[in-house]
């Protein structure tokens, strides 16, 4: 089944023909029942615990100034959005074919495919153009074709485990369908990538673990300095506010120069209260105050910032364990989410960071920032496959609304949009020629 046909079935449901087939199968007897601000890059190698917590006012003011500039940039990007790329005809057709009562919902869903397409432009321009060249170079699907494809996938930071599984799946599919030429390979690759991602997370819920209305949801944000953690907190706060939820922030990074003031800037601009103490304070004490304040004010969501030091894994682990203990003591079962922010532009280094934080705390999901700024967007697949942690959000631009829930179909479309469109046009041309004959 082609990518766009699968997509149509997912969004609009199966066609009447497919429904009839399913009904026939159900009726048949069977023995078996089938069931940015781009945060200033800090040097994370050396934040020694013995160093003084005092920092110059100039340094703190510089961080705050950059936070203000970043927020203004985000606001401007929402007002003066770059003109979006036109959607593929196949996606526009989904809107046209949708029942009247579903049109707005389908239109919103389809627009997100365009957002992923724009956000993954750098990866697509680099990776997909090479795939196109490969398909043009090799007219036959042979061992040399797969070797070249393997190299391209590794260059895109897809990850060795995912690449080997994908190549094995493709070779089996090529033999099963007796495929001889390379036409249609992009569609097959995209189909297998989605299958591999979904199989790795089969049965898991990738949505946020939000508590029922009236109960406080606590989200703990972790990650090294400079990955866009504070920006992500601001964007999440804005997202929850759009959904009609009240939000509070906790400034738990009491070590980095200007980190508290930076979060306060986001809080003031977004109209969100920030609970804080002085620099050098105990982060767990900040969390205690924040939880008490959130409970007393009947807040819906509390988002907690944390320090991003990796130079001492034991200290990091102890600090996060203490924060976790304080929060869970006040609210049993909390924090309800522990989101790890990773910078997509760092490639395989993001995997190393993720492994460290996974050992230090119970990470429930990944927020992959700056995906629009890298040509190696394949890191999404490597993270999911190697760490068995779902990617819950991705940053597709600098706008407040550019933090989007991750979706494998939209992601793969963003990677292969141009190639999939060309393949669809070629299929339509071939079908037209057959009709003419």
Tab-separated table of C-alpha atoms in Angstrom:
chain	number	residue	atom	x	y	z
A	1	UNK	CA	0.000	0.000	0.000
A	2	UNK	CA	1.398	3.415	-0.965
A	3	UNK	CA	2.266	6.035	1.678
A	4	UNK	CA	-0.575	8.372	0.677
A	5	UNK	CA	-3.107	5.537	0.515
A	6	UNK	CA	-2.172	4.433	4.036
A	7	UNK	CA	-2.395	8.036	5.167
A	8	UNK	CA	-5.851	8.461	3.672
A	9	UNK	CA	-7.036	5.317	5.424
A	10	UNK	CA	-5.616	6.497	8.745
A	11	UNK	CA	-7.216	9.963	8.608
A	12	UNK	CA	-10.518	9.271	6.823
A	13	UNK	CA	-10.919	5.598	7.689
A	14	UNK	CA	-11.051	2.629	5.307
A	15	UNK	CA	-12.850	2.974	1.983
A	16	UNK	CA	-16.179	1.220	1.359
A	17	UNK	CA	-14.319	-1.462	-0.589
A	18	UNK	CA	-11.943	-2.087	2.320
A	19	UNK	CA	-14.857	-2.125	4.784
A	20	UNK	CA	-16.674	-4.750	2.680
A	21	UNK	CA	-13.524	-6.880	2.673
A	22	UNK	CA	-13.273	-6.587	6.455
A	23	UNK	CA	-16.957	-7.537	6.849
A	24	UNK	CA	-16.443	-10.594	4.613
A	25	UNK	CA	-13.457	-11.640	6.729
A	26	UNK	CA	-15.473	-11.191	9.947
A	27	UNK	CA	-18.361	-13.274	8.565
A	28	UNK	CA	-16.084	-16.100	7.441
A	29	UNK	CA	-15.744	-18.928	10.013
A	30	UNK	CA	-12.407	-19.124	11.753
A	31	UNK	CA	-10.889	-21.359	14.416
A	32	UNK	CA	-8.546	-18.625	15.694
A	33	UNK	CA	-9.811	-15.331	17.151
A	34	UNK	CA	-7.584	-12.530	15.725
A	35	UNK	CA	-7.017	-9.886	18.000
A	36	UNK	CA	15.220	29.935	20.967
A	37	UNK	CA	15.672	31.265	21.770
A	38	UNK	CA	18.694	29.122	20.874
A	39	UNK	CA	19.986	28.767	24.439
A	40	UNK	CA	23.581	29.998	24.732
A	41	UNK	CA	25.784	26.888	24.562
A	42	UNK	CA	27.374	26.444	27.965
A	43	UNK	CA	30.468	24.333	28.586
A	44	UNK	CA	29.009	21.342	30.431
A	45	UNK	CA	32.413	19.721	30.914
A	46	UNK	CA	33.369	21.770	33.962
A	47	UNK	CA	30.780	23.030	36.421
A	48	UNK	CA	32.713	21.852	39.490
A	49	UNK	CA	30.668	21.576	42.687
A	50	UNK	CA	33.408	23.296	44.639
A	51	UNK	CA	33.281	26.472	42.517
A	52	UNK	CA	31.677	29.606	43.912
A	53	UNK	CA	28.009	30.126	43.096
A	54	UNK	CA	28.614	33.877	42.778
A	55	UNK	CA	28.495	35.218	39.211
A	56	UNK	CA	28.881	38.699	37.859
A	57	UNK	CA	25.757	40.781	37.348
A	58	UNK	CA	26.919	41.445	33.776
A	59	UNK	CA	26.793	37.715	32.968
A	60	UNK	CA	23.323	37.308	34.443
A	61	UNK	CA	22.067	40.413	32.616
A	62	UNK	CA	23.488	39.037	29.359
A	63	UNK	CA	21.540	35.785	29.766
A	64	UNK	CA	18.322	37.667	30.557
A	65	UNK	CA	18.861	39.992	27.599
A	66	UNK	CA	19.253	37.022	25.278
A	67	UNK	CA	16.092	35.453	26.713
A	68	UNK	CA	14.144	38.673	26.037
A	69	UNK	CA	15.486	38.856	22.474
A	70	UNK	CA	14.595	35.211	21.893
A	71	UNK	CA	11.041	35.715	23.142
A	72	UNK	CA	10.604	38.734	20.889
A	73	UNK	CA	11.868	36.633	17.966
A	74	UNK	CA	9.300	33.950	18.770
A	75	UNK	CA	6.505	36.521	18.932
A	76	UNK	CA	7.566	38.042	15.608
A	77	UNK	CA	7.768	34.633	13.968
A	78	UNK	CA	4.163	33.973	14.981
A	79	UNK	CA	2.992	37.279	13.485
A	80	UNK	CA	5.205	37.251	10.394
A	81	UNK	CA	5.215	33.556	9.536
A	82	UNK	CA	7.294	32.549	6.552
A	83	UNK	CA	4.955	31.524	3.769
A	84	UNK	CA	4.393	27.802	4.123
A	85	UNK	CA	5.206	25.412	1.312
A	86	UNK	CA	2.160	24.343	-0.691
A	87	UNK	CA	0.741	20.992	0.361
A	88	UNK	CA	0.963	18.010	-1.968
A	89	UNK	CA	-2.144	17.388	-4.053
A	90	UNK	CA	-2.619	14.040	-2.299
A	91	UNK	CA	-2.948	15.825	1.054
A	92	UNK	CA	-5.271	18.503	-0.351
A	93	UNK	CA	-7.455	15.683	-1.718
A	94	UNK	CA	-7.867	14.362	1.834
A	95	UNK	CA	-9.499	17.656	2.824
A	96	UNK	CA	-11.741	17.641	-0.267
A	97	UNK	CA	-12.840	14.038	0.309
A	98	UNK	CA	-13.498	14.425	4.031
A	99	UNK	CA	-17.144	14.461	5.172
A	100	UNK	CA	-18.378	17.974	5.984
A	101	UNK	CA	-18.413	17.305	9.726
A	102	UNK	CA	-14.745	16.195	9.591
A	103	UNK	CA	-13.350	18.864	7.262
A	104	UNK	CA	-11.968	21.219	9.938
A	105	UNK	CA	-10.400	18.340	11.857
A	106	UNK	CA	-8.822	16.881	8.704
A	107	UNK	CA	-7.648	20.322	7.582
A	108	UNK	CA	-5.878	20.855	10.919
A	109	UNK	CA	-4.298	17.390	10.740
A	110	UNK	CA	-3.105	17.910	7.176
A	111	UNK	CA	-1.618	21.324	8.033
A	112	UNK	CA	0.654	19.571	10.538
A	113	UNK	CA	2.142	17.523	7.693
A	114	UNK	CA	3.123	20.826	6.104
A	115	UNK	CA	4.710	21.949	9.379
A	116	UNK	CA	6.811	18.764	9.558
A	117	UNK	CA	7.751	19.212	5.903
A	118	UNK	CA	9.040	22.731	6.595
A	119	UNK	CA	10.757	21.746	9.829
A	120	UNK	CA	12.646	18.883	8.204
A	121	UNK	CA	13.674	20.842	5.101
A	122	UNK	CA	17.405	20.728	5.951
A	123	UNK	CA	17.413	16.968	6.443
A	124	UNK	CA	15.272	16.429	3.358
A	125	UNK	CA	17.449	18.655	1.165
A	126	UNK	CA	20.548	16.741	2.226
A	127	UNK	CA	19.303	13.201	2.759
A	128	UNK	CA	16.474	12.856	0.249
A	129	UNK	CA	18.430	14.444	-2.596
A	130	UNK	CA	21.058	11.762	-2.054
A	131	UNK	CA	18.363	9.079	-2.043
A	132	UNK	CA	17.049	10.497	-5.332
A	133	UNK	CA	20.549	10.375	-6.803
A	134	UNK	CA	20.945	6.804	-5.587
A	135	UNK	CA	17.654	5.709	-7.154
A	136	UNK	CA	18.658	7.417	-10.412
A	137	UNK	CA	22.120	5.842	-10.334
A	138	UNK	CA	20.942	2.300	-9.677
A	139	UNK	CA	18.259	1.038	-11.995
A	140	UNK	CA	18.355	-2.391	-10.360
A	141	UNK	CA	17.919	-3.261	-6.690
A	142	UNK	CA	21.057	-5.236	-5.904
A	143	UNK	CA	23.581	-5.694	-3.094
A	144	UNK	CA	25.535	-2.592	-4.109
A	145	UNK	CA	22.343	-0.496	-3.959
A	146	UNK	CA	21.698	-1.617	-0.372
A	147	UNK	CA	25.313	-0.905	0.636
A	148	UNK	CA	25.036	2.661	-0.679
A	149	UNK	CA	21.641	3.107	0.998
A	150	UNK	CA	23.106	1.883	4.286
A	151	UNK	CA	25.863	4.520	4.113
A	152	UNK	CA	23.351	7.302	3.420
A	153	UNK	CA	21.174	6.305	6.380
A	154	UNK	CA	24.171	6.216	8.723
A	155	UNK	CA	25.240	9.684	7.538
A	156	UNK	CA	21.776	10.962	8.526
A	157	UNK	CA	22.356	9.635	12.091
A	158	UNK	CA	19.586	7.062	11.792
A	159	UNK	CA	21.644	4.704	13.991
A	160	UNK	CA	23.334	1.409	13.260
A	161	UNK	CA	20.659	-0.804	14.882
A	162	UNK	CA	17.816	0.876	12.982
A	163	UNK	CA	19.764	0.863	9.712
A	164	UNK	CA	20.559	-2.855	9.923
A	165	UNK	CA	16.934	-3.699	10.742
A	166	UNK	CA	15.680	-1.490	7.908
A	167	UNK	CA	18.065	-3.001	5.346
A	168	UNK	CA	17.051	-6.536	6.417
A	169	UNK	CA	13.361	-5.628	6.121
A	170	UNK	CA	13.862	-4.060	2.694
A	171	UNK	CA	15.825	-7.035	1.362
A	172	UNK	CA	13.092	-9.420	2.532
A	173	UNK	CA	10.364	-7.246	0.982
A	174	UNK	CA	12.250	-6.965	-2.314
A	175	UNK	CA	12.556	-10.769	-2.495
A	176	UNK	CA	8.948	-11.332	-1.459
A	177	UNK	CA	7.559	-8.942	-4.071
A	178	UNK	CA	10.213	-9.827	-6.630
A	179	UNK	CA	11.129	-6.151	-7.056
A	180	UNK	CA	13.767	-5.649	-9.735
A	181	UNK	CA	14.089	-1.889	-10.288
A	182	UNK	CA	14.460	1.021	-7.860
A	183	UNK	CA	11.235	2.828	-8.769
A	184	UNK	CA	8.990	2.962	-5.736
A	185	UNK	CA	11.847	2.367	-3.277
A	186	UNK	CA	11.324	5.676	-1.447
A	187	UNK	CA	7.752	4.706	-0.678
A	188	UNK	CA	8.914	1.293	0.528
A	189	UNK	CA	11.660	2.837	2.705
A	190	UNK	CA	9.197	5.294	4.289
A	191	UNK	CA	6.705	2.487	4.947
A	192	UNK	CA	9.334	0.346	6.682
A	193	UNK	CA	10.655	3.254	8.777
A	194	UNK	CA	7.159	3.911	10.148
A	195	UNK	CA	6.696	0.190	10.854
A	196	UNK	CA	10.038	-0.064	12.680
A	197	UNK	CA	9.266	2.996	14.839
A	198	UNK	CA	5.761	1.795	15.681
A	199	UNK	CA	6.900	-1.746	16.456
A	200	UNK	CA	9.552	-0.417	18.858
A	201	UNK	CA	6.841	1.411	20.791
A	202	UNK	CA	3.960	-0.993	20.261
A	203	UNK	CA	1.228	-0.565	22.849
A	204	UNK	CA	2.691	2.530	24.502
A	205	UNK	CA	0.911	5.861	24.892
A	206	UNK	CA	3.010	8.711	23.468
A	207	UNK	CA	0.688	11.437	24.756
A	208	UNK	CA	1.485	13.322	27.938
A	209	UNK	CA	0.324	11.732	31.189
A	210	UNK	CA	-2.104	14.492	32.113
A	211	UNK	CA	-4.129	14.139	35.302
A	212	UNK	CA	-7.932	14.460	35.417
A	213	UNK	CA	-9.441	17.944	35.587
A	214	UNK	CA	-9.030	19.387	39.055
A	215	UNK	CA	-5.835	17.454	39.800
A	216	UNK	CA	-2.334	18.923	39.490
A	217	UNK	CA	-0.054	17.561	36.735
A	218	UNK	CA	3.667	17.883	37.487
A	219	UNK	CA	6.183	17.807	34.626
A	220	UNK	CA	9.903	17.639	35.368
A	221	UNK	CA	12.187	18.956	32.602
A	222	UNK	CA	15.753	17.619	32.513
A	223	UNK	CA	18.658	18.081	30.095
A	224	UNK	CA	22.092	19.657	29.788
A	225	UNK	CA	22.594	23.395	29.483
A	226	UNK	CA	22.200	24.831	26.017
A	227	UNK	CA	19.795	22.296	24.489
A	228	UNK	CA	16.761	24.611	24.521
A	229	UNK	CA	15.295	23.418	27.828
A	230	UNK	CA	14.070	26.855	28.968
A	231	UNK	CA	12.609	27.571	25.528
A	232	UNK	CA	10.794	24.237	25.599
A	233	UNK	CA	9.340	25.020	29.043
A	234	UNK	CA	8.058	28.352	27.689
A	235	UNK	CA	6.520	26.708	24.616
A	236	UNK	CA	4.891	23.970	26.696
A	237	UNK	CA	3.450	26.611	29.037
A	238	UNK	CA	1.997	28.477	26.048
A	239	UNK	CA	0.588	25.224	24.657
A	240	UNK	CA	-1.187	24.379	27.920
A	241	UNK	CA	-2.556	27.909	28.169
A	242	UNK	CA	-4.036	27.617	24.672
A	243	UNK	CA	-5.776	24.479	25.909
A	244	UNK	CA	-7.327	26.525	28.729
A	245	UNK	CA	-5.114	25.187	31.528
A	246	UNK	CA	-3.536	27.283	34.276
A	247	UNK	CA	0.259	26.917	34.432
A	248	UNK	CA	3.006	27.572	36.979
A	249	UNK	CA	6.795	27.292	36.533
A	250	UNK	CA	9.416	26.250	39.094
A	251	UNK	CA	12.938	27.679	38.696
A	252	UNK	CA	14.882	24.629	39.870
A	253	UNK	CA	18.128	25.446	38.029
A	254	UNK	CA	19.700	27.433	40.856
A	255	UNK	CA	23.292	26.853	39.681
A	256	UNK	CA	23.599	28.315	36.177
A	257	UNK	CA	24.226	32.049	35.935
A	258	UNK	CA	21.024	33.883	35.067
A	259	UNK	CA	18.950	30.684	34.732
A	260	UNK	CA	16.343	31.869	37.257
A	261	UNK	CA	15.993	35.309	35.672
A	262	UNK	CA	15.812	33.680	32.240
A	263	UNK	CA	12.818	31.586	33.296
A	264	UNK	CA	11.231	34.632	34.936
A	265	UNK	CA	11.413	36.460	31.574
A	266	UNK	CA	9.461	33.622	29.956
A	267	UNK	CA	6.996	33.595	32.822
A	268	UNK	CA	6.353	37.347	32.638
A	269	UNK	CA	5.897	37.349	28.861
A	270	UNK	CA	3.583	34.345	28.991
A	271	UNK	CA	1.669	35.618	32.028
A	272	UNK	CA	2.745	32.595	34.083
A	273	UNK	CA	3.839	32.700	37.734
A	274	UNK	CA	7.384	31.510	38.447
A	275	UNK	CA	8.274	30.139	41.888
A	276	UNK	CA	11.928	30.825	42.691
A	277	UNK	CA	14.556	31.302	45.382
A	278	UNK	CA	18.002	32.899	45.357
A	279	UNK	CA	20.839	31.538	43.209
A	280	UNK	CA	22.617	28.672	44.932
A	281	UNK	CA	19.501	27.568	46.829
A	282	UNK	CA	18.602	23.914	47.232
A	283	UNK	CA	16.604	22.911	44.092
A	284	UNK	CA	14.504	20.482	46.133
A	285	UNK	CA	13.424	23.366	48.391
A	286	UNK	CA	12.305	25.308	45.307
A	287	UNK	CA	10.260	22.292	44.183
A	288	UNK	CA	8.622	22.025	47.617
A	289	UNK	CA	7.606	25.703	47.522
A	290	UNK	CA	6.342	25.350	43.942
A	291	UNK	CA	4.206	22.307	44.711
A	292	UNK	CA	2.664	24.027	47.752
A	293	UNK	CA	1.973	27.175	45.720
A	294	UNK	CA	0.458	25.200	42.821
A	295	UNK	CA	-1.825	23.266	45.163
A	296	UNK	CA	-2.971	26.377	47.022
A	297	UNK	CA	-3.741	28.233	43.772
A	298	UNK	CA	-5.486	25.238	42.121
A	299	UNK	CA	-3.044	25.257	39.204
A	300	UNK	CA	-3.535	22.623	36.485
A	301	UNK	CA	0.080	22.149	35.369
A	302	UNK	CA	3.387	22.713	37.171
A	303	UNK	CA	6.500	22.602	34.949
A	304	UNK	CA	9.784	22.264	36.848
A	305	UNK	CA	13.155	23.346	35.480
A	306	UNK	CA	16.304	21.546	36.698
A	307	UNK	CA	20.077	22.044	36.519
A	308	UNK	CA	21.894	20.559	33.534
A	309	UNK	CA	25.251	19.482	34.883
A	310	UNK	CA	26.762	16.271	33.589
A	311	UNK	CA	30.325	16.449	34.888
A	312	UNK	CA	29.451	14.320	37.913
A	313	UNK	CA	26.894	11.604	37.280
A	314	UNK	CA	26.611	10.720	40.986
A	315	UNK	CA	25.759	14.308	41.965
A	316	UNK	CA	23.290	14.581	39.099
A	317	UNK	CA	21.611	11.346	40.161
A	318	UNK	CA	21.454	12.385	43.816
A	319	UNK	CA	20.020	15.795	42.972
A	320	UNK	CA	17.303	14.408	40.688
A	321	UNK	CA	16.450	11.663	43.177
A	322	UNK	CA	16.031	14.254	45.940
A	323	UNK	CA	13.790	16.436	43.727
A	324	UNK	CA	11.745	13.385	42.743
A	325	UNK	CA	11.403	12.344	46.389
A	326	UNK	CA	10.212	15.791	47.521
A	327	UNK	CA	7.633	16.067	44.735
A	328	UNK	CA	6.268	12.533	45.172
A	329	UNK	CA	5.987	13.005	48.945
A	330	UNK	CA	3.699	16.000	48.438
A	331	UNK	CA	1.826	14.542	45.449
A	332	UNK	CA	1.774	10.719	45.287
A	333	UNK	CA	2.557	9.501	41.778
A	334	UNK	CA	4.249	12.751	40.741
A	335	UNK	CA	6.138	13.834	38.745
A	336	UNK	CA	3.749	12.506	36.128
A	337	UNK	CA	6.194	13.175	33.289
A	338	UNK	CA	9.989	13.435	33.206
A	339	UNK	CA	10.822	14.981	29.831
A	340	UNK	CA	14.405	15.000	28.592
A	341	UNK	CA	15.294	17.861	26.240
A	342	UNK	CA	17.870	16.912	23.583
A	343	UNK	CA	19.411	19.090	20.882
A	344	UNK	CA	18.933	17.384	17.497
A	345	UNK	CA	21.885	19.292	16.026
A	346	UNK	CA	24.311	17.407	18.314
A	347	UNK	CA	23.568	14.088	16.581
A	348	UNK	CA	25.039	11.058	18.326
A	349	UNK	CA	26.066	13.186	21.340
A	350	UNK	CA	22.356	13.460	22.100
A	351	UNK	CA	22.281	9.679	22.511
A	352	UNK	CA	25.116	9.825	25.057
A	353	UNK	CA	23.296	12.522	27.043
A	354	UNK	CA	20.075	10.513	26.938
A	355	UNK	CA	21.797	7.394	28.262
A	356	UNK	CA	23.263	9.381	31.175
A	357	UNK	CA	19.931	10.922	32.186
A	358	UNK	CA	18.159	7.591	31.732
A	359	UNK	CA	20.501	6.141	34.353
A	360	UNK	CA	19.957	9.127	36.658
A	361	UNK	CA	16.161	9.311	36.569
A	362	UNK	CA	13.072	7.657	35.116
A	363	UNK	CA	12.789	9.530	31.801
A	364	UNK	CA	9.276	9.104	30.364
A	365	UNK	CA	9.716	10.973	27.088
A	366	UNK	CA	12.062	12.917	24.822
A	367	UNK	CA	11.631	16.478	23.573
A	368	UNK	CA	13.898	16.797	20.534
A	369	UNK	CA	14.674	20.490	20.024
A	370	UNK	CA	16.095	22.324	16.983
A	371	UNK	CA	15.130	19.550	14.564
A	372	UNK	CA	14.682	22.261	11.950
A	373	UNK	CA	18.345	23.254	12.339
A	374	UNK	CA	19.994	19.956	11.447
A	375	UNK	CA	20.635	17.940	8.298
A	376	UNK	CA	20.736	14.785	10.438
A	377	UNK	CA	17.093	14.409	11.421
A	378	UNK	CA	17.451	10.620	11.442
A	379	UNK	CA	18.516	10.876	15.087
A	380	UNK	CA	14.813	10.569	16.029
A	381	UNK	CA	14.825	6.930	14.927
A	382	UNK	CA	18.144	6.160	16.618
A	383	UNK	CA	16.923	7.536	19.957
A	384	UNK	CA	13.670	5.577	19.851
A	385	UNK	CA	15.314	2.327	18.780
A	386	UNK	CA	18.337	2.390	21.080
A	387	UNK	CA	16.839	3.848	24.262
A	388	UNK	CA	13.262	2.580	24.074
A	389	UNK	CA	12.042	6.013	25.158
A	390	UNK	CA	9.277	7.630	23.090
A	391	UNK	CA	9.901	10.971	21.394
A	392	UNK	CA	6.909	13.016	22.595
A	393	UNK	CA	7.631	16.462	21.119
A	394	UNK	CA	9.867	17.903	18.417
A	395	UNK	CA	10.936	21.494	17.798
A	396	UNK	CA	10.252	22.384	14.160
A	397	UNK	CA	11.012	26.105	14.263
A	398	UNK	CA	11.411	29.165	16.461
A	399	UNK	CA	7.714	29.992	16.759
A	400	UNK	CA	5.785	29.297	19.961
A	401	UNK	CA	3.510	26.919	18.022
A	402	UNK	CA	6.420	25.051	16.420
A	403	UNK	CA	6.769	22.613	19.322
A	404	UNK	CA	4.675	19.726	18.004
A	405	UNK	CA	3.720	16.265	19.285
A	406	UNK	CA	5.833	13.723	17.438
A	407	UNK	CA	4.091	11.551	14.860
A	408	UNK	CA	6.026	8.935	12.830
A	409	UNK	CA	3.900	9.351	9.687
A	410	UNK	CA	4.317	13.121	9.670
A	411	UNK	CA	8.027	12.732	10.390
A	412	UNK	CA	8.585	10.285	7.517
A	413	UNK	CA	6.524	12.504	5.224
A	414	UNK	CA	8.766	15.425	6.203
A	415	UNK	CA	11.820	13.353	5.255
A	416	UNK	CA	10.560	11.970	1.947
A	417	UNK	CA	7.893	14.471	0.830
A	418	UNK	CA	9.535	15.347	-2.501
A	419	UNK	CA	10.369	11.762	-3.436
A	420	UNK	CA	6.929	10.467	-2.430
A	421	UNK	CA	5.272	13.153	-4.540
A	422	UNK	CA	7.387	12.261	-7.581
A	423	UNK	CA	6.648	8.553	-7.163
A	424	UNK	CA	2.920	9.267	-6.932
A	425	UNK	CA	3.060	11.370	-10.107
A	426	UNK	CA	4.948	8.600	-11.924
A	427	UNK	CA	2.364	6.021	-10.805
A	428	UNK	CA	-0.457	8.268	-12.043
A	429	UNK	CA	1.306	8.769	-15.390
A	430	UNK	CA	1.730	5.009	-15.814
A	431	UNK	CA	-1.914	4.422	-14.945
A	432	UNK	CA	-2.950	7.115	-17.437
A	433	UNK	CA	-0.867	5.492	-20.190
A	434	UNK	CA	-2.487	2.103	-19.535
A	435	UNK	CA	-5.965	3.684	-19.766
A	436	UNK	CA	-5.061	5.432	-23.029
A	437	UNK	CA	-3.935	2.144	-24.548
